[in-house]
Short mmCIF file of C-alpha atoms and ligand atoms in Angstrom, two decimals:
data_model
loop_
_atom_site.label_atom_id
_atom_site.label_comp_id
_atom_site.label_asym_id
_atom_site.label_seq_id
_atom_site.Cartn_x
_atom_site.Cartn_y
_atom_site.Cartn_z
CA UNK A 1 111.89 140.88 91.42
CA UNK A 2 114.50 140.19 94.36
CA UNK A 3 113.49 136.79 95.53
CA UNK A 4 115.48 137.91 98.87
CA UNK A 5 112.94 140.43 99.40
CA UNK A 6 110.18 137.85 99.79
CA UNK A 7 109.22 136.26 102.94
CA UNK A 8 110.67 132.43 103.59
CA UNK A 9 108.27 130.29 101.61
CA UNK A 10 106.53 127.93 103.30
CA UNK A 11 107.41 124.62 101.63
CA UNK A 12 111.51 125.98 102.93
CA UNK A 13 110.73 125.53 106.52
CA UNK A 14 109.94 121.57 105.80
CA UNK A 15 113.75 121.62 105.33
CA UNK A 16 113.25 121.52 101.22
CA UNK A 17 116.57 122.56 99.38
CA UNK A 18 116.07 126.07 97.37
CA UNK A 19 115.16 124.33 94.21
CA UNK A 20 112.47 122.60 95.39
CA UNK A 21 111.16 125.12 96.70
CA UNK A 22 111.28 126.69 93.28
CA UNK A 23 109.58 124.58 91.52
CA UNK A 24 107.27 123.98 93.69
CA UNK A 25 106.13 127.73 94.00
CA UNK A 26 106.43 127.76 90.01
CA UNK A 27 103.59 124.75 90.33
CA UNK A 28 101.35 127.39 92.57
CA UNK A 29 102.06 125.36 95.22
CA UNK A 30 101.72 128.46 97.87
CA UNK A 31 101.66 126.29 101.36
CA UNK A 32 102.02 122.79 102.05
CA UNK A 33 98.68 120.58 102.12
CA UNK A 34 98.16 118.29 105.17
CA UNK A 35 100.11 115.32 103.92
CA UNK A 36 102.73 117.12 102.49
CA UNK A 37 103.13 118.89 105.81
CA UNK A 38 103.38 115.73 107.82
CA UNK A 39 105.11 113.48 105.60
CA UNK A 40 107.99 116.03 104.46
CA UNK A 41 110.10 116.28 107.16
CA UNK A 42 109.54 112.38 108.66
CA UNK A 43 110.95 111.53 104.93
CA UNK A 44 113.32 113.77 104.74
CA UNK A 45 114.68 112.09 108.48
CA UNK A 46 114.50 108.82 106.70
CA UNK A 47 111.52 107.56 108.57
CA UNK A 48 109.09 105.31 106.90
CA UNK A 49 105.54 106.91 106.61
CA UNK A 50 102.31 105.20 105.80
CA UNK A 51 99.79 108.17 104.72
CA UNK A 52 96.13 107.61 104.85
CA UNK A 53 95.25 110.47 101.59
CA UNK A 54 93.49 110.26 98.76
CA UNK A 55 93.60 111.88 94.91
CA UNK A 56 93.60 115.69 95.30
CA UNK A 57 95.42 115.58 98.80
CA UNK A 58 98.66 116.93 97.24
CA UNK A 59 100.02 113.12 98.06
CA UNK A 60 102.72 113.28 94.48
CA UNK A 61 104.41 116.31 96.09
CA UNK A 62 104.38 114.88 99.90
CA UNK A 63 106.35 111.58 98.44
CA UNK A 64 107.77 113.78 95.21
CA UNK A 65 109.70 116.25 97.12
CA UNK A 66 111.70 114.23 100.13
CA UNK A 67 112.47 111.76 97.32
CA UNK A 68 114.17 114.58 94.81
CA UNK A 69 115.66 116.20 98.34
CA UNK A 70 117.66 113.14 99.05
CA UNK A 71 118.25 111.64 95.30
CA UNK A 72 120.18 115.11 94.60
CA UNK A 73 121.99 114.72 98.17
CA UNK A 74 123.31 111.48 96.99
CA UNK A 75 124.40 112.55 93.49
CA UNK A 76 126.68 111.71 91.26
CA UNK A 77 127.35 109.16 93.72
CA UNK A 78 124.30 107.58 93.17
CA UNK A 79 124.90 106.28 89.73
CA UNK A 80 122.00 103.34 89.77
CA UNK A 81 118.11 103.38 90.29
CA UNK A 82 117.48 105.56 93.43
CA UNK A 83 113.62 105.08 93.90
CA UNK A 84 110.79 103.42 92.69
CA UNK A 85 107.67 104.25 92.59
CA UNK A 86 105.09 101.98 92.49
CA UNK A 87 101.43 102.76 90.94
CA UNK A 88 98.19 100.65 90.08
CA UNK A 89 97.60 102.43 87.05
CA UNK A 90 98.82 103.77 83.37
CA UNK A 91 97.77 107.22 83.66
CA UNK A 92 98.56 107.82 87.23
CA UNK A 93 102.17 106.32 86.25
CA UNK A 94 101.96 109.18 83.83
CA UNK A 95 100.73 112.14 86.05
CA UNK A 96 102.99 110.54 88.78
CA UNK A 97 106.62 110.65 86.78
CA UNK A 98 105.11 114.74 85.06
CA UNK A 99 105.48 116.03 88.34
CA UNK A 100 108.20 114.31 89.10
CA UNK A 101 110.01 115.89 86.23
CA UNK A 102 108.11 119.22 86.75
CA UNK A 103 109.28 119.48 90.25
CA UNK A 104 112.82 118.79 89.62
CA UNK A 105 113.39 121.46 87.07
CA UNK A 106 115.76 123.82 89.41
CA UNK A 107 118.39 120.76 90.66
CA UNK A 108 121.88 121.88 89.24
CA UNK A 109 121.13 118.40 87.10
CA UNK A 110 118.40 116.92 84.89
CA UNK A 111 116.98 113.99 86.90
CA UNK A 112 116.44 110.63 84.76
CA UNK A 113 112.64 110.08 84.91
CA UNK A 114 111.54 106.29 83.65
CA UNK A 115 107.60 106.52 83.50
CA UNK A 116 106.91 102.27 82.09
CA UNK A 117 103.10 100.24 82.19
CA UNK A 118 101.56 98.46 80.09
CA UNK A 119 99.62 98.18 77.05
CA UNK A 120 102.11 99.75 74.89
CA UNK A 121 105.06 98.41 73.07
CA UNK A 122 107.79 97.80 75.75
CA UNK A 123 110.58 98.42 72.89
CA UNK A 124 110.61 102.28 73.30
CA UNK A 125 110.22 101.61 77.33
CA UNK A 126 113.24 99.49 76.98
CA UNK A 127 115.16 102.34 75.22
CA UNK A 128 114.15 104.81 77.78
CA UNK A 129 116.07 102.90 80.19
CA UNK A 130 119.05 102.18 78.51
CA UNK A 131 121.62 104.26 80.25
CA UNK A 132 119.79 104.01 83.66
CA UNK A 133 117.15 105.90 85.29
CA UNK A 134 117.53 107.49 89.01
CA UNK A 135 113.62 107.19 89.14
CA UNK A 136 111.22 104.77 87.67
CA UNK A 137 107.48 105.04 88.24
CA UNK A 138 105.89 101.85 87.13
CA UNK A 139 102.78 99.66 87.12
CA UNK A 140 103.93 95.91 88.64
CA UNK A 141 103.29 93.99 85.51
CA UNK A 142 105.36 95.92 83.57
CA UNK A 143 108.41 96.58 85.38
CA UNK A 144 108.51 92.99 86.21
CA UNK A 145 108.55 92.33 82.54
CA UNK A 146 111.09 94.42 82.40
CA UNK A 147 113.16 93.43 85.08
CA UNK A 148 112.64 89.54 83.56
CA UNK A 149 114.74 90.84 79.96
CA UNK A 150 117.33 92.46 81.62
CA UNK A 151 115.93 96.39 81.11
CA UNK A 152 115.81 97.32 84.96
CA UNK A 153 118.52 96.35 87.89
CA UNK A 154 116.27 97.42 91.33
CA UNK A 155 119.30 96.27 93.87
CA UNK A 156 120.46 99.73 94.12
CA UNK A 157 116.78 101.05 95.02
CA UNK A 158 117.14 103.34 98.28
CA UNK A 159 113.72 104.68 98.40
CA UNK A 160 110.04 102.94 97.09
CA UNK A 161 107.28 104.33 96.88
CA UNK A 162 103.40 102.60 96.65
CA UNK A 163 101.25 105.31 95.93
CA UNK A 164 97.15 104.10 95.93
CA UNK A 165 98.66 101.07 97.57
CA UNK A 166 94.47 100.33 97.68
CA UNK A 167 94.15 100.01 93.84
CA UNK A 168 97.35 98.03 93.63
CA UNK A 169 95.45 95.61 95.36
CA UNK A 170 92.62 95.96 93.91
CA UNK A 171 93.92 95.12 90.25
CA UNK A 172 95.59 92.01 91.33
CA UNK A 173 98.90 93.43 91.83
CA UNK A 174 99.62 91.54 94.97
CA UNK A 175 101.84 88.84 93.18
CA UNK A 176 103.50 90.88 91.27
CA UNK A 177 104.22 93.42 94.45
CA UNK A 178 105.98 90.33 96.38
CA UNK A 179 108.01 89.78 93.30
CA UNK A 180 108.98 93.20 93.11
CA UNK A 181 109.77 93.92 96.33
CA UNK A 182 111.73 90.82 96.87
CA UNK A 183 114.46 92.35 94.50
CA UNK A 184 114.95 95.49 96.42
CA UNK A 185 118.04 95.72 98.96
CA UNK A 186 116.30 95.18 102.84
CA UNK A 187 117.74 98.60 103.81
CA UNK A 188 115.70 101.08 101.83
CA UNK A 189 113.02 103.55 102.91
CA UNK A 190 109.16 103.14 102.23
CA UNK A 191 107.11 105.78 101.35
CA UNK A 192 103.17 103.99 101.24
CA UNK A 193 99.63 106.08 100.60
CA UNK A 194 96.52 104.51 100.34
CA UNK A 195 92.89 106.22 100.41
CA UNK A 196 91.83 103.23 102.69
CA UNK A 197 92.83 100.68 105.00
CA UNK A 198 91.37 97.38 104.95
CA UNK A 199 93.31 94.50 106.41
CA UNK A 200 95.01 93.07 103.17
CA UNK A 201 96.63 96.97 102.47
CA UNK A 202 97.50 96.93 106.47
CA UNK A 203 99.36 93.93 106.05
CA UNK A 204 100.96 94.92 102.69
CA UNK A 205 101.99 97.59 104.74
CA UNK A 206 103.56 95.64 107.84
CA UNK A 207 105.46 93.64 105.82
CA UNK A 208 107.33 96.66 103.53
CA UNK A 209 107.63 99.10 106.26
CA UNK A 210 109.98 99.44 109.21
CA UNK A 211 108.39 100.94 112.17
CA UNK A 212 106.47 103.06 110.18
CA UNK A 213 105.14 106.68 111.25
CA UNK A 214 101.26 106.94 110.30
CA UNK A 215 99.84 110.65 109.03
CA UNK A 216 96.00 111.57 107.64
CA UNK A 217 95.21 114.32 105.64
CA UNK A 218 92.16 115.45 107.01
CA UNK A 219 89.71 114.93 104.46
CA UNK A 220 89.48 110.84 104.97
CA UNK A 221 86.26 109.42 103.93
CA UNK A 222 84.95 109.51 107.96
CA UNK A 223 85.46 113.45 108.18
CA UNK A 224 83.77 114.05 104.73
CA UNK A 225 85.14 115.95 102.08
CA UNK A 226 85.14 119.43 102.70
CA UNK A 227 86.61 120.81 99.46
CA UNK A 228 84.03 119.10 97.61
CA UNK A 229 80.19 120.76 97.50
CA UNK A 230 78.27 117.84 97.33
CA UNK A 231 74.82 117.73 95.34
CA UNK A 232 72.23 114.71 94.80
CA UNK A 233 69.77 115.50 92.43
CA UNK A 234 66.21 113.36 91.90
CA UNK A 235 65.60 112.32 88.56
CA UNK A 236 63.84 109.91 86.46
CA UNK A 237 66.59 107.84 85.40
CA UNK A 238 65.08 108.44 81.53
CA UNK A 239 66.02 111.95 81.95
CA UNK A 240 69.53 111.60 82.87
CA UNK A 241 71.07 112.70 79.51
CA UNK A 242 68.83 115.65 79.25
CA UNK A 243 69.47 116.94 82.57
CA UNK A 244 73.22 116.66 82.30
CA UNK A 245 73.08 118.66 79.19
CA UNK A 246 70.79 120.75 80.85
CA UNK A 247 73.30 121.46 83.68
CA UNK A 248 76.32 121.55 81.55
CA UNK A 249 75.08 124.26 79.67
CA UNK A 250 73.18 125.88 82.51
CA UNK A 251 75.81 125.76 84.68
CA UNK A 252 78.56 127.01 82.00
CA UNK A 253 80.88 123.65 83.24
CA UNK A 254 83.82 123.45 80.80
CA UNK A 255 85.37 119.88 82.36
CA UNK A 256 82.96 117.57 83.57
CA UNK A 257 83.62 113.96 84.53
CA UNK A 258 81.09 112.15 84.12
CA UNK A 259 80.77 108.16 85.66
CA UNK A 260 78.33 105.70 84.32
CA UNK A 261 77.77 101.94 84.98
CA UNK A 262 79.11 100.72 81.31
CA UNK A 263 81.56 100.54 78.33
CA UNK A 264 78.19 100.85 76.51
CA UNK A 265 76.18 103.60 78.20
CA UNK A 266 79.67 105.79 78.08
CA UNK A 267 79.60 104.95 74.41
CA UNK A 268 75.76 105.76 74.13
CA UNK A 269 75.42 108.97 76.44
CA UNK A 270 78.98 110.35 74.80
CA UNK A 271 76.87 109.89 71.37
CA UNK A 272 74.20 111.75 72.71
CA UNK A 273 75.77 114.62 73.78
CA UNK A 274 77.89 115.14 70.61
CA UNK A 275 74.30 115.10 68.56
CA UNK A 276 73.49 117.50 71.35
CA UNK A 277 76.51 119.97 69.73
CA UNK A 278 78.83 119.37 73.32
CA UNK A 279 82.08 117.94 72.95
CA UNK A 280 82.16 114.63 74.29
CA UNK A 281 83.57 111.42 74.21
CA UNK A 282 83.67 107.89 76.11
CA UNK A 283 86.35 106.81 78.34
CA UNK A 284 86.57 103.16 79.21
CA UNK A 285 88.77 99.64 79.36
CA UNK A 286 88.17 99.19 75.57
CA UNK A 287 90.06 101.65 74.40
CA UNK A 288 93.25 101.78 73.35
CA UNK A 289 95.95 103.19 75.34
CA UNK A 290 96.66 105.77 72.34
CA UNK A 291 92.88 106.67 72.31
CA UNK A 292 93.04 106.90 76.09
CA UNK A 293 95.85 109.36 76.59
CA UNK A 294 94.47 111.75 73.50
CA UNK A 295 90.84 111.62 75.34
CA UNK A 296 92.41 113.08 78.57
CA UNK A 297 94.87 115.59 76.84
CA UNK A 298 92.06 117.03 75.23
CA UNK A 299 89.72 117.19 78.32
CA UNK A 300 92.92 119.24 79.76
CA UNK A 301 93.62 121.13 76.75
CA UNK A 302 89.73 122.01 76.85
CA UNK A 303 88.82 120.64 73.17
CA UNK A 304 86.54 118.14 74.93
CA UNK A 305 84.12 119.82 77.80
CA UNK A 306 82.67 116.09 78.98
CA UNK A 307 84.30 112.71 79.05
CA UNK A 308 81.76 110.12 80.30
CA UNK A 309 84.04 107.33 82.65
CA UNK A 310 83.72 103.41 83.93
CA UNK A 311 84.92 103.56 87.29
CA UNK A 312 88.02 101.36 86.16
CA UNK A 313 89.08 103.66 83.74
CA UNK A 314 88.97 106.57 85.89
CA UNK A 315 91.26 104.93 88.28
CA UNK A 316 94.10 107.13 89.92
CA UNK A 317 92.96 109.21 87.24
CA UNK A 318 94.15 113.09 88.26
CA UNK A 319 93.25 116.02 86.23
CA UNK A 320 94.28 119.30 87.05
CA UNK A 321 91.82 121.68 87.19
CA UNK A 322 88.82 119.04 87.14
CA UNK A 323 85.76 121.45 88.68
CA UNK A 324 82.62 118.94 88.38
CA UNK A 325 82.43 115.70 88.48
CA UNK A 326 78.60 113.72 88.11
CA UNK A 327 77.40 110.58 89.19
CA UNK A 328 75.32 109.63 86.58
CA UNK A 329 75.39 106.06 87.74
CA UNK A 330 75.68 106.02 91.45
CA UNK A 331 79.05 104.06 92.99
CA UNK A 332 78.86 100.64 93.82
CA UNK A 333 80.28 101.60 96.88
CA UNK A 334 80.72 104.31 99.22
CA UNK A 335 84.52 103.88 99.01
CA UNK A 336 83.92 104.51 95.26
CA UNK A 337 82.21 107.28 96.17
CA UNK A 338 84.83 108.45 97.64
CA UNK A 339 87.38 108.06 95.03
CA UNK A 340 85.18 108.99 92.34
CA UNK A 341 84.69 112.71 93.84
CA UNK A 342 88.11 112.70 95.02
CA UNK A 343 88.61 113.57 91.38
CA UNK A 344 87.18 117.32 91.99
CA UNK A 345 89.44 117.72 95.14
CA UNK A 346 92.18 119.80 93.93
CA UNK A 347 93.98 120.72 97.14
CA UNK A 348 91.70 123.42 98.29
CA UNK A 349 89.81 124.63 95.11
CA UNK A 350 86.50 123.70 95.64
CA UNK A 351 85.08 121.05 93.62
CA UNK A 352 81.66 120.19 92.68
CA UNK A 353 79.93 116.35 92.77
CA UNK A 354 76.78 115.85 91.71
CA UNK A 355 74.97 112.63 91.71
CA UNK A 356 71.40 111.35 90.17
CA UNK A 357 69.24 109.78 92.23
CA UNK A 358 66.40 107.57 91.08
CA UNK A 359 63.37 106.26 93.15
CA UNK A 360 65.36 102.67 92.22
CA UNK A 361 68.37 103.85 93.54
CA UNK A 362 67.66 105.66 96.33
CA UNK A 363 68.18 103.06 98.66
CA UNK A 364 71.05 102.45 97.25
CA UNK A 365 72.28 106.23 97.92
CA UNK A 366 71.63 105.77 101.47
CA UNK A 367 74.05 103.21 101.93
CA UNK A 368 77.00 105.06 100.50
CA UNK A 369 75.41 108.13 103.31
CA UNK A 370 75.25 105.74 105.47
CA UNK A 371 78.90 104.51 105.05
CA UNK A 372 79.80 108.25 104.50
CA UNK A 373 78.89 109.36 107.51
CA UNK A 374 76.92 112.17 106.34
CA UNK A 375 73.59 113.41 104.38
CA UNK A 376 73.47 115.21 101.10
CA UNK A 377 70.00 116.49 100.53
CA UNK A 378 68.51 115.73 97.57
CA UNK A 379 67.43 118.38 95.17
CA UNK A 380 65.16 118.73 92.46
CA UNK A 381 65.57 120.78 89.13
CA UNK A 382 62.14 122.14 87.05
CA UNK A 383 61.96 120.97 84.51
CA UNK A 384 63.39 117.50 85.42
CA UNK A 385 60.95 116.56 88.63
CA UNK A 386 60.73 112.60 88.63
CA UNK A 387 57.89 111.23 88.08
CA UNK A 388 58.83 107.73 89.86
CA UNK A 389 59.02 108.88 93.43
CA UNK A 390 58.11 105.58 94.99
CA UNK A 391 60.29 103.13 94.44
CA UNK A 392 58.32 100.32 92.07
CA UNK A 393 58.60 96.93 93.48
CA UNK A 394 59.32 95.43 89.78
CA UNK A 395 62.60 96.19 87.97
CA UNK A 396 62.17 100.16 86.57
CA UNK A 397 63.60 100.13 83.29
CA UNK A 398 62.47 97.62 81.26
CA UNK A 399 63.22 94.85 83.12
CA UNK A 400 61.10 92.11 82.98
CA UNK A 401 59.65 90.53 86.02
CA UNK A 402 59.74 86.63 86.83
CA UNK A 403 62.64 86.00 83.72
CA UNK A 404 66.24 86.30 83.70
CA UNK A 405 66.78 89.37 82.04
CA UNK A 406 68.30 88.45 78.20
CA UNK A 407 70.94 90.30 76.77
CA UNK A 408 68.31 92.39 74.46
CA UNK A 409 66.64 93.30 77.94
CA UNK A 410 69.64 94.64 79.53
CA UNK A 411 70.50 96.54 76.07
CA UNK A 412 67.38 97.92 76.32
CA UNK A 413 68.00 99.18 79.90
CA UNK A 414 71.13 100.40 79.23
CA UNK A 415 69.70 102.18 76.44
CA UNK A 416 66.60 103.61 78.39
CA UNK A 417 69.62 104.60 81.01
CA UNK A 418 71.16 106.55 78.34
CA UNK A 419 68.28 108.62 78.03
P1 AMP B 501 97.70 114.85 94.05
O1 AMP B 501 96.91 114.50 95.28
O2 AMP B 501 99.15 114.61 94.22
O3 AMP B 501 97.15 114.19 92.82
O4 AMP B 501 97.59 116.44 93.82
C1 AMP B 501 96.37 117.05 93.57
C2 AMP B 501 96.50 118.44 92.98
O5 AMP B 501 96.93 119.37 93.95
C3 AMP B 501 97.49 118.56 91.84
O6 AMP B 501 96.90 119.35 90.83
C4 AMP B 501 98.66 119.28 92.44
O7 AMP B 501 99.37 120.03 91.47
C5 AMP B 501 98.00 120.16 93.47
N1 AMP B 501 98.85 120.46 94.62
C6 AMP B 501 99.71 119.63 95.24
N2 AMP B 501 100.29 120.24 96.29
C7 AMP B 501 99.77 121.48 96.34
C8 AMP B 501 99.97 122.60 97.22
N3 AMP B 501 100.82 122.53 98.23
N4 AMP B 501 99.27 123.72 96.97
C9 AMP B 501 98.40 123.78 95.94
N5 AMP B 501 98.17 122.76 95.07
C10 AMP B 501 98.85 121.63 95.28
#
């Protein structure tokens, strides 16, 4: 094929070099999403940006791109750490420093990627960055570790990056941000996305930033979702694991995501559906980091069609290609909500999120509508028609009225939960 017979791509009018381009293309990437369109070119000027976006926005590429752009501009000059990027989590450090790679494929040079977080020896992280690294995508508590043994010199950074600046926050990073970002040279661009904005991540902001620009993607929380068809189906919360399997296997879904409340009912409803003959398995805080990574490779290589979630394992959690994802315990809140079906939003493919609704937790659904700004109307399936439809005024399942619940009582809950 002559590549000068095709029309300009898209992502070249952001001002992209060739390669870039390339690789982009080579990712699918046909035209820019939202953020990548507004953040591009106000990177590539050397502006700060602060970009309100969320998990499926295309927000790696929009930060991604500008930062390979100008790291190759500046090489071989450049012979230290050129930019950091900062994440809240393992596998989103992962995911983040893969497309980081991916995407710089084309450049006349192989860019040196440092992916480093924690729960893993630091010995082979330490190795990694012998020699230097022009990027390093970290969690905090681990590249400060790093930096404390003499691994990682940041006074060279030109560039940082704080993607799900949110979740940073949210897992206690804040120390370990101040530490961080106290090492950096005061001349240095900031790149900062965050799903939301309440005051602490607006004042994280202020204080890296210099007269930052601020872009939305579209889809924000307030104007809904609109890649996502969202479902909310009534059921008995007894029936849960039937009607999931039900679904699953009605619906043909090969990657399903499923979030419950517990370590224990992600343990007891993956059980369930492996006696069932589906391919399942749990995905939560108590497993290992080895365990962790194999669970998600083979949800993406397709040997496991259901992975059942805690909301803090799923965090920043991005797999490609993730069609369904199902509330089987609802959010605790609607900003959860949010993130949790942010999972399905894959840049324009349409993603499905269904949740189960139980006359207990109905009100509860309301809320995150409520906060949502919008209504998803609830559905039945036959087969599967609750029988609770008023919601009972003592606990539902199992608990037992006028007594602190024991720890036998909420096992038994959990257990009815499971189905
Ligand atoms: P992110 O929000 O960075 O996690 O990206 C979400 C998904 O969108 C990933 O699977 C990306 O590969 C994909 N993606 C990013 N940019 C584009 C684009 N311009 N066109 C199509 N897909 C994209």
């Amino acid at each position: 094929m002559n590549p000068a017979a095709l029309p300009d791509p898209p992502f070249a009018a952001l001002g992209l070099s060739p390669a870039l381009v390339r690789a982009a293309a080579e990712r699918g990437y046909a035209e820019p999403t939202a953020i990548q369109a507004a953040t591009i070119p106000l990177a590539l000027q050397g502006r700060d940006v602060i970009g309100c976006a969320h998990t499926g926005s295309g927000k790696t590429a929009a930060f991604g791109l500008p930062l390979l752009h100008q790291l190759d501009r500046w090489r071989p000059a450049w012979r230290r750490t050129y930019a950091l990027v900062l994440v809240p989590t393992r596998e989103l450090a992962a995911q983040v420093g893969e497309t980081i790679r991916a995407l710089s494929r084309h450049l006349a040079d192989p860019v040196k990627v440092a992916v480093v977080f924690g729960g893993v020896s630091v010995n082979p992280q330490m190795l990694g960055l012998r020699g230097g690294a022009e990027v390093i995508v970290a969690t905090p508590g681990r590249l400060l570790d790093l930096v404390e043994r003499n691994a990682v010199k940041l006074d060279d950074v030109a560039l940082l990056v704080l993607d799900e600046a949110d979740r940073l926050l949210d897992e206690g990073f804040a120390d370990e941000l101040a530490r961080l970002t106290a090492l950096l040279p005061r001349r240095r661009q900031g790149l900062f996305f965050s799903a939301t904005f309440p005051p602490a991540v607006q004042e994280l902001a202020q204080t890296l930033l210099n007269d930052p620009v601020r872009v939305d993607a579209p889809a924000t929380p307030a104007a809904g979702l609109p890649a996502i068809e969202q479902h909310a189906v009534e059921v008995d919360a007894a029936q849960r694991t039937q009607l999931l399997r039900h679904l699953i296997e009605q619906g043909g879904w090969q990657r399903v995501l499923v979030f419950v409340a517990t370590r224990y009912a992600s343990e007891h409803v993956a059980d369930k559906l492996r006696r069932a003959g589906l391919a399942a398995a749990a995905f939560h805080g108590d497993l290992s980091q080895g365990a962790r990574t194999r669970v998600l490779g083979e949800l993406r290589s397709g040997a496991l069609r259901v992975v059942l979630a805690t909301d803090m394992a799923a965090r920043g959690l991005h797999i490609a290609d993730l069609p369904v994802v199902v509330n089987y315990d609802l959010p605790r809140s609607a900003v959860d909500y949010t993130h949790r079906i942010g999972r399905t939003a894959r840049a324009g493919a349409a993603g499905l999120a269904v949740s189960f609704v139980s006359a207990s937790t109905e009100a509860h659904f309301r809320l995150i509508e409520k906060r949502q700004g919008q209504r998803v109307p609830r559905e039945r399936v036959a087969g599967f028609e609750p029988r609770d439809t008023v919601a009972p005024v003592s606990p539902p399942e199992g608990g037992v009225k006028g007594r602190r619940k024991s720890k036998k009582d909420k096992l038994r809950e959990a257990a009815a939960r499971g189905g």
